CSV table of N, CA, C and O in Angstrom, one decimal:
chain,number,residue,atom,x,y,z
A,273,MET,N,116.4,51.0,119.6
A,273,MET,CA,117.7,51.1,120.2
A,273,MET,C,117.7,50.3,121.4
A,273,MET,O,116.9,50.3,122.3
A,274,THR,N,118.8,49.4,121.5
A,274,THR,CA,118.9,48.5,122.7
A,274,THR,C,119.4,49.3,123.9
A,274,THR,O,120.3,50.1,123.8
A,275,PRO,N,118.8,49.1,125.1
A,275,PRO,CA,119.2,49.8,126.2
A,275,PRO,C,120.6,49.4,126.6
A,275,PRO,O,121.0,48.2,126.4
A,276,LEU,N,121.4,50.3,127.2
A,276,LEU,CA,122.7,50.0,127.7
A,276,LEU,C,122.7,49.1,128.9
A,276,LEU,O,121.9,49.3,129.8
A,277,THR,N,123.5,48.0,128.8
A,277,THR,CA,123.6,47.1,130.0
A,277,THR,C,124.9,47.4,130.7
A,277,THR,O,125.9,47.7,130.0
A,278,TYR,N,125.0,47.2,132.0
A,278,TYR,CA,126.2,47.5,132.7
A,278,TYR,C,126.8,46.3,133.2
A,278,TYR,O,126.2,45.3,133.6
A,279,ASP,N,128.2,46.3,133.2
A,279,ASP,CA,129.0,45.2,133.7
A,279,ASP,C,129.4,45.5,135.2
A,279,ASP,O,130.0,44.6,135.8
A,280,GLY,N,129.2,46.7,135.7
A,280,GLY,CA,129.6,47.0,137.0
A,280,GLY,C,129.5,48.4,137.4
A,280,GLY,O,128.9,49.2,136.6
A,281,LYS,N,130.0,48.8,138.5
A,281,LYS,CA,130.0,50.1,139.0
A,281,LYS,C,131.4,50.5,139.4
A,281,LYS,O,132.2,49.7,139.8
A,282,ILE,N,131.7,51.8,139.4
A,282,ILE,CA,132.9,52.4,139.9
A,282,ILE,C,132.7,53.7,140.5
A,282,ILE,O,131.7,54.4,140.1
A,283,THR,N,133.4,54.1,141.5
A,283,THR,CA,133.2,55.4,142.1
A,283,THR,C,134.5,56.2,141.9
A,283,THR,O,135.6,55.7,141.8
A,284,PHE,N,134.3,57.6,141.9
A,284,PHE,CA,135.4,58.5,141.9
A,284,PHE,C,135.1,59.6,142.9
A,284,PHE,O,134.0,59.9,143.2
A,285,PHE,N,136.2,60.2,143.5
A,285,PHE,CA,136.0,61.3,144.4
A,285,PHE,C,135.3,62.4,143.6
A,285,PHE,O,135.7,62.6,142.4
A,286,GLU,N,134.5,63.2,144.2
A,286,GLU,CA,133.8,64.3,143.6
A,286,GLU,C,134.7,65.3,142.9
A,286,GLU,O,134.4,65.8,141.9
A,287,ARG,N,135.9,65.5,143.5
A,287,ARG,CA,136.8,66.4,142.9
A,287,ARG,C,137.3,66.1,141.5
A,287,ARG,O,137.9,66.9,140.8
A,288,PHE,N,137.1,64.8,141.1
A,288,PHE,CA,137.5,64.4,139.7
A,288,PHE,C,136.4,64.4,138.7
A,288,PHE,O,136.6,64.2,137.5
A,289,GLU,N,135.1,64.7,139.1
A,289,GLU,CA,134.0,64.7,138.3
A,289,GLU,C,134.1,65.6,137.0
A,289,GLU,O,133.9,65.1,135.9
A,290,ALA,N,134.4,66.8,137.2
A,290,ALA,CA,134.5,67.7,136.1
A,290,ALA,C,135.6,67.3,135.1
A,290,ALA,O,135.3,67.4,133.8
A,291,ASP,N,136.7,66.8,135.5
A,291,ASP,CA,137.8,66.3,134.6
A,291,ASP,C,137.3,65.1,133.9
A,291,ASP,O,137.6,65.0,132.7
A,292,ILE,N,136.6,64.2,134.5
A,292,ILE,CA,136.0,63.0,133.8
A,292,ILE,C,135.0,63.4,132.7
A,292,ILE,O,135.1,63.0,131.6
A,293,LEU,N,134.1,64.3,133.1
A,293,LEU,CA,133.0,64.7,132.2
A,293,LEU,C,133.6,65.5,131.0
A,293,LEU,O,133.0,65.5,129.9
A,294,SER,N,134.7,66.3,131.2
A,294,SER,CA,135.3,67.1,130.1
A,294,SER,C,136.2,66.2,129.2
A,294,SER,O,136.6,66.7,128.2
A,295,GLY,N,136.5,65.0,129.7
A,295,GLY,CA,137.4,64.2,128.9
A,295,GLY,C,138.9,64.5,129.2
A,295,GLY,O,139.8,63.9,128.6
A,296,ALA,N,139.2,65.3,130.2
A,296,ALA,CA,140.5,65.6,130.5
A,296,ALA,C,141.2,64.5,131.3
A,296,ALA,O,142.4,64.3,131.3
A,297,LYS,N,140.4,63.7,132.1
A,297,LYS,CA,140.9,62.6,132.8
A,297,LYS,C,140.4,61.3,132.1
A,297,LYS,O,139.2,61.1,132.0
A,298,THR,N,141.4,60.5,131.7
A,298,THR,CA,141.0,59.3,130.9
A,298,THR,C,141.5,58.0,131.5
A,298,THR,O,141.3,57.0,130.9
A,299,ILE,N,142.1,58.1,132.6
A,299,ILE,CA,142.6,56.9,133.3
A,299,ILE,C,142.3,57.0,134.8
A,299,ILE,O,142.1,58.1,135.3
A,300,THR,N,142.3,55.9,135.5
A,300,THR,CA,142.2,55.9,136.9
A,300,THR,C,143.2,54.8,137.4
A,300,THR,O,143.4,53.8,136.7
A,301,LEU,N,143.9,55.1,138.5
A,301,LEU,CA,144.9,54.2,139.0
A,301,LEU,C,144.3,53.6,140.3
A,301,LEU,O,143.9,54.4,141.2
A,302,ARG,N,144.2,52.3,140.4
A,302,ARG,CA,143.5,51.7,141.5
A,302,ARG,C,144.4,50.6,142.2
A,302,ARG,O,145.4,50.2,141.6
A,303,ASP,N,144.0,50.1,143.3
A,303,ASP,CA,144.8,49.1,144.0
A,303,ASP,C,144.2,47.7,143.6
A,303,ASP,O,143.3,47.7,142.7
A,304,GLU,N,144.8,46.7,144.1
A,304,GLU,CA,144.4,45.3,143.7
A,304,GLU,C,142.9,45.0,143.9
A,304,GLU,O,142.3,44.2,143.1
A,305,SER,N,142.3,45.6,144.9
A,305,SER,CA,140.8,45.4,145.1
A,305,SER,C,140.0,45.8,144.0
A,305,SER,O,138.8,45.4,143.9
A,306,GLU,N,140.5,46.7,143.1
A,306,GLU,CA,139.7,47.1,142.0
A,306,GLU,C,140.4,46.8,140.7
A,306,GLU,O,140.3,47.5,139.7
A,307,SER,N,141.1,45.7,140.7
A,307,SER,CA,141.8,45.2,139.5
A,307,SER,C,141.0,44.3,138.6
A,307,SER,O,141.5,43.8,137.6
A,308,HIS,N,139.8,44.0,139.0
A,308,HIS,CA,139.0,43.0,138.3
A,308,HIS,C,138.3,43.5,137.0
A,308,HIS,O,137.7,42.7,136.3
A,309,PHE,N,138.4,44.8,136.7
A,309,PHE,CA,137.7,45.3,135.5
A,309,PHE,C,138.4,44.8,134.3
A,309,PHE,O,139.6,44.5,134.3
A,310,ARG,N,137.6,44.6,133.2
A,310,ARG,CA,138.1,44.0,132.0
A,310,ARG,C,137.8,45.0,130.8
A,310,ARG,O,136.8,45.7,130.8
A,311,VAL,N,138.6,44.9,129.8
A,311,VAL,CA,138.4,45.7,128.6
A,311,VAL,C,137.0,45.4,128.0
A,311,VAL,O,136.6,44.2,128.0
A,312,GLY,N,136.2,46.4,127.7
A,312,GLY,CA,134.9,46.3,127.2
A,312,GLY,C,133.8,46.5,128.3
A,312,GLY,O,132.7,46.7,128.0
A,313,ASP,N,134.2,46.3,129.6
A,313,ASP,CA,133.2,46.5,130.6
A,313,ASP,C,132.6,47.9,130.5
A,313,ASP,O,133.3,48.9,130.3
A,314,ARG,N,131.3,48.0,130.7
A,314,ARG,CA,130.6,49.2,130.8
A,314,ARG,C,130.2,49.5,132.2
A,314,ARG,O,129.6,48.6,132.9
A,315,LEU,N,130.6,50.6,132.7
A,315,LEU,CA,130.5,50.9,134.2
A,315,LEU,C,129.7,52.1,134.4
A,315,LEU,O,129.8,53.1,133.8
A,316,SER,N,128.8,52.0,135.4
A,316,SER,CA,128.1,53.1,135.9
A,316,SER,C,129.0,53.9,136.9
A,316,SER,O,129.5,53.2,137.8
A,317,VAL,N,129.1,55.2,136.7
A,317,VAL,CA,130.1,56.0,137.5
A,317,VAL,C,129.3,56.8,138.5
A,317,VAL,O,128.4,57.6,138.1
A,318,SER,N,129.7,56.7,139.8
A,318,SER,CA,129.1,57.5,140.9
A,318,SER,C,130.2,58.2,141.7
A,318,SER,O,131.3,57.8,141.7
A,319,THR,N,129.8,59.2,142.5
A,319,THR,CA,130.7,59.8,143.4
A,319,THR,C,130.9,58.9,144.6
A,319,THR,O,130.0,58.3,145.1
A,320,PHE,N,132.1,58.9,145.1
A,320,PHE,CA,132.5,58.1,146.3
A,320,PHE,C,131.7,58.6,147.5
A,320,PHE,O,131.2,57.9,148.3
A,321,GLU,N,131.7,59.9,147.6
A,321,GLU,CA,131.1,60.6,148.8
A,321,GLU,C,129.6,60.3,149.0
A,321,GLU,O,129.2,60.1,150.1
A,322,THR,N,128.9,60.4,147.9
A,322,THR,CA,127.4,60.4,148.1
A,322,THR,C,126.7,59.3,147.2
A,322,THR,O,125.5,59.1,147.4
A,323,GLY,N,127.5,58.7,146.3
A,323,GLY,CA,126.9,57.6,145.5
A,323,GLY,C,126.0,58.2,144.4
A,323,GLY,O,125.3,57.4,143.7
A,324,ARG,N,126.2,59.5,144.1
A,324,ARG,CA,125.4,60.1,143.0
A,324,ARG,C,126.0,59.7,141.6
A,324,ARG,O,127.1,59.9,141.4
A,325,HIS,N,125.1,59.1,140.8
A,325,HIS,CA,125.5,58.7,139.4
A,325,HIS,C,125.8,60.0,138.6
A,325,HIS,O,125.0,60.9,138.7
A,326,PHE,N,126.9,60.0,137.8
A,326,PHE,CA,127.1,61.2,137.0
A,326,PHE,C,127.6,60.9,135.6
A,326,PHE,O,127.6,61.8,134.7
A,327,CYS,N,127.9,59.6,135.3
A,327,CYS,CA,128.2,59.3,133.9
A,327,CYS,C,128.3,57.8,133.7
A,327,CYS,O,128.2,57.0,134.7
A,328,ASP,N,128.6,57.3,132.5
A,328,ASP,CA,128.9,55.9,132.2
A,328,ASP,C,130.2,55.9,131.4
A,328,ASP,O,130.4,56.8,130.6
A,329,ILE,N,131.0,54.9,131.7
A,329,ILE,CA,132.2,54.8,130.9
A,329,ILE,C,132.4,53.3,130.4
A,329,ILE,O,131.7,52.4,130.9
A,330,GLN,N,133.3,53.2,129.5
A,330,GLN,CA,133.7,51.8,129.0
A,330,GLN,C,135.2,51.7,129.1
A,330,GLN,O,135.9,52.6,128.7
A,331,VAL,N,135.6,50.6,129.7
A,331,VAL,CA,137.0,50.3,129.9
A,331,VAL,C,137.6,49.9,128.6
A,331,VAL,O,137.1,49.0,127.9
A,332,VAL,N,138.7,50.6,128.3
A,332,VAL,CA,139.5,50.3,127.0
A,332,VAL,C,140.8,49.7,127.3
A,332,VAL,O,141.4,49.1,126.3
A,333,ARG,N,141.4,49.7,128.5
A,333,ARG,CA,142.6,49.1,128.8
A,333,ARG,C,142.8,48.9,130.3
A,333,ARG,O,142.4,49.8,131.1
A,334,VAL,N,143.3,47.8,130.7
A,334,VAL,CA,143.7,47.5,132.1
A,334,VAL,C,145.1,46.9,132.1
A,334,VAL,O,145.4,46.0,131.3
A,335,GLU,N,146.0,47.5,132.9
A,335,GLU,CA,147.3,46.9,133.0
A,335,GLU,C,147.9,47.2,134.4
A,335,GLU,O,147.6,48.2,135.0
A,336,GLU,N,148.7,46.3,134.8
A,336,GLU,CA,149.4,46.4,136.1
A,336,GLU,C,150.5,47.4,135.9
A,336,GLU,O,151.2,47.5,134.8
A,337,LEU,N,150.8,48.3,136.9
A,337,LEU,CA,151.8,49.3,136.8
A,337,LEU,C,152.4,49.6,138.2
A,337,LEU,O,151.7,49.7,139.2
A,338,ALA,N,153.7,49.6,138.2
A,338,ALA,CA,154.5,49.8,139.4
A,338,ALA,C,154.4,51.3,139.7
A,338,ALA,O,154.5,52.2,138.8
A,339,PHE,N,154.3,51.7,141.0
A,339,PHE,CA,154.2,53.1,141.4
A,339,PHE,C,155.4,53.8,140.8
A,339,PHE,O,155.3,54.9,140.4
A,340,GLU,N,156.6,53.2,140.9
A,340,GLU,CA,157.9,53.8,140.4
A,340,GLU,C,157.8,54.1,138.9
A,340,GLU,O,158.6,54.9,138.4
A,341,ALA,N,157.0,53.4,138.2
A,341,ALA,CA,156.9,53.6,136.7
A,341,ALA,C,156.0,54.7,136.3
A,341,ALA,O,155.9,55.0,135.1
A,342,LEU,N,155.3,55.3,137.2
A,342,LEU,CA,154.5,56.5,136.9
A,342,LEU,C,155.3,57.5,136.2
A,342,LEU,O,156.4,57.8,136.6
A,343,ASN,N,154.7,58.1,135.1
A,343,ASN,CA,155.5,59.1,134.4
A,343,ASN,C,154.5,60.3,134.0
A,343,ASN,O,153.3,60.3,134.4
A,344,SER,N,155.1,61.3,133.3
A,344,SER,CA,154.3,62.5,133.0
A,344,SER,C,153.1,62.1,132.0
A,344,SER,O,152.1,62.9,132.1
A,345,ARG,N,153.2,61.1,131.3
A,345,ARG,CA,152.1,60.7,130.4
A,345,ARG,C,150.9,60.3,131.3
A,345,ARG,O,149.8,60.6,131.0
A,346,HIS,N,151.2,59.4,132.3
A,346,HIS,CA,150.1,59.0,133.2
A,346,HIS,C,149.5,60.2,133.9
A,346,HIS,O,148.3,60.3,134.0
A,347,ALA,N,150.4,61.2,134.3
A,347,ALA,CA,149.9,62.4,135.0
A,347,ALA,C,149.0,63.2,134.1
A,347,ALA,O,147.9,63.7,134.5
A,348,ALA,N,149.4,63.3,132.8
A,348,ALA,CA,148.6,64.1,131.8
A,348,ALA,C,147.2,63.4,131.6
A,348,ALA,O,146.2,64.1,131.5
A,349,GLN,N,147.2,62.0,131.6
A,349,GLN,CA,145.9,61.3,131.5
A,349,GLN,C,145.0,61.5,132.7
A,349,GLN,O,143.8,61.3,132.6
A,350,GLU,N,145.6,61.8,133.8
A,350,GLU,CA,144.9,62.1,135.1
A,350,GLU,C,144.6,63.6,135.2
A,350,GLU,O,144.0,64.0,136.2
A,351,ASN,N,145.1,64.4,134.3
A,351,ASN,CA,144.9,65.8,134.3
A,351,ASN,C,145.6,66.5,135.5
A,351,ASN,O,144.9,67.3,136.2
A,352,MET,N,146.8,66.1,135.8
A,352,MET,CA,147.6,66.7,136.9
A,352,MET,C,149.1,66.5,136.6
A,352,MET,O,149.4,65.9,135.6
A,353,THR,N,149.9,67.2,137.4
A,353,THR,CA,151.3,67.0,137.3
A,353,THR,C,151.7,65.6,137.9
A,353,THR,O,151.0,65.0,138.7
A,354,LEU,N,152.9,65.2,137.6
A,354,LEU,CA,153.4,63.9,138.1
A,354,LEU,C,153.5,64.0,139.6
A,354,LEU,O,153.1,63.1,140.3
A,355,GLU,N,154.0,65.1,140.1
A,355,GLU,CA,154.1,65.3,141.6
A,355,GLU,C,152.7,65.2,142.2
A,355,GLU,O,152.5,64.6,143.3
A,356,GLN,N,151.7,65.9,141.6
A,356,GLN,CA,150.3,65.8,142.2
A,356,GLN,C,149.8,64.4,142.1
A,356,GLN,O,149.2,64.0,143.1
A,357,LEU,N,150.0,63.7,141.0
A,357,LEU,CA,149.6,62.3,140.9
A,357,LEU,C,150.1,61.4,142.0
A,357,LEU,O,149.4,60.7,142.6
A,358,LYS,N,151.4,61.5,142.2
A,358,LYS,CA,152.1,60.7,143.2
A,358,LYS,C,151.5,61.0,144.6
A,358,LYS,O,151.3,60.1,145.4
A,359,ALA,N,151.3,62.3,144.8
A,359,ALA,CA,150.7,62.7,146.1
A,359,ALA,C,149.3,62.2,146.3
A,359,ALA,O,149.0,61.7,147.4
A,360,VAL,N,148.5,62.3,145.3
A,360,VAL,CA,147.1,61.8,145.4
A,360,VAL,C,147.1,60.3,145.7
A,360,VAL,O,146.3,59.8,146.5
A,361,ILE,N,147.9,59.6,144.9
A,361,ILE,CA,147.9,58.1,145.1
A,361,ILE,C,148.4,57.8,146.5
A,361,ILE,O,147.8,56.9,147.2
A,362,THR,N,149.4,58.5,147.0
A,362,THR,CA,149.9,58.2,148.4
A,362,THR,C,148.8,58.6,149.4
A,362,THR,O,148.7,57.9,150.4
A,363,GLU,N,148.1,59.7,149.2
A,363,GLU,CA,147.0,60.1,150.1
A,363,GLU,C,146.0,59.0,150.2
A,363,GLU,O,145.5,58.7,151.2
A,364,ILE,N,145.6,58.4,149.0
A,364,ILE,CA,144.5,57.5,149.0
A,364,ILE,C,145.0,56.1,149.4
A,364,ILE,O,144.3,55.4,150.2
A,365,TYR,N,146.1,55.6,149.0
A,365,TYR,CA,146.5,54.2,149.2
A,365,TYR,C,147.7,54.1,150.1
A,365,TYR,O,148.1,52.9,150.4
A,366,GLY,N,148.3,55.1,150.5
A,366,GLY,CA,149.5,55.0,151.4
A,366,GLY,C,150.7,54.6,150.5
A,366,GLY,O,150.8,54.8,149.3
A,367,GLU,N,151.6,53.8,151.1
A,367,GLU,CA,152.8,53.4,150.4
A,367,GLU,C,152.5,52.1,149.6
A,367,GLU,O,152.7,51.0,150.0
A,368,ILE,N,152.0,52.3,148.4
A,368,ILE,CA,151.6,51.2,147.5
A,368,ILE,C,152.7,51.0,146.5
A,368,ILE,O,153.3,52.0,146.0
A,369,GLN,N,152.9,49.8,146.1
A,369,GLN,CA,154.0,49.5,145.1
A,369,GLN,C,153.4,49.1,143.8
A,369,GLN,O,153.9,49.5,142.7
A,370,THR,N,152.2,48.4,143.8
A,370,THR,CA,151.6,48.0,142.5
A,370,THR,C,150.2,48.6,142.4
A,370,THR,O,149.4,48.5,143.3
A,371,LEU,N,150.0,49.2,141.2
A,371,LEU,CA,148.8,49.9,140.9
A,371,LEU,C,148.2,49.2,139.6
A,371,LEU,O,148.9,48.4,139.0
A,372,TYR,N,146.9,49.5,139.4
A,372,TYR,CA,146.2,49.0,138.2
A,372,TYR,C,145.7,50.2,137.4
A,372,TYR,O,144.9,50.9,138.0
A,373,LEU,N,146.2,50.3,136.2
A,373,LEU,CA,145.8,51.4,135.4
A,373,LEU,C,144.6,51.0,134.6
A,373,LEU,O,144.6,49.9,134.0
A,374,ILE,N,143.5,51.8,134.7
A,374,ILE,CA,142.3,51.5,134.0
A,374,ILE,C,142.0,52.7,133.1
A,374,ILE,O,141.8,53.8,133.6
A,375,GLU,N,142.1,52.5,131.8
A,375,GLU,CA,141.8,53.5,130.8
A,375,GLU,C,140.4,53.4,130.4
A,375,GLU,O,139.9,52.2,130.2
A,376,TYR,N,139.7,54.5,130.2
A,376,TYR,CA,138.3,54.4,129.9
A,376,TYR,C,137.9,55.5,128.9
A,376,TYR,O,138.6,56.5,128.7
A,377,ARG,N,136.7,55.4,128.3
A,377,ARG,CA,136.1,56.4,127.5
A,377,ARG,C,134.7,56.6,128.0
A,377,ARG,O,134.0,55.7,128.5
A,378,LEU,N,134.2,57.9,127.8
A,378,LEU,CA,132.9,58.2,128.2
A,378,LEU,C,131.9,57.6,127.2
A,378,LEU,O,132.2,57.5,126.0
A,379,LEU,N,130.8,57.2,127.7
A,379,LEU,CA,129.7,56.6,126.9
A,379,LEU,C,128.6,57.7,126.7
A,379,LEU,O,128.5,58.6,127.5
């Protein structure tokens, strides 16, 4: 069996770990500084707070998305309500207009 090779790393806040591992969270919304991921990339996933590795993912879709275009489907993919999603994004990024949707699957 060929060992898995990684194309990069990504971090998530610890509060999202259980949702990622259960498959309930299947996308992440990031700012332009993390828009470089490409379909097929295999990423090592760690917690933002401590850098502890907890899984590996593969990117299946990357697309630009306006904050105003967020909808209930995006919220469901993040395993939260639309109001919660908008609040979390604003908490992390402030008044952001353009996001990058990164859809992934667990490896």
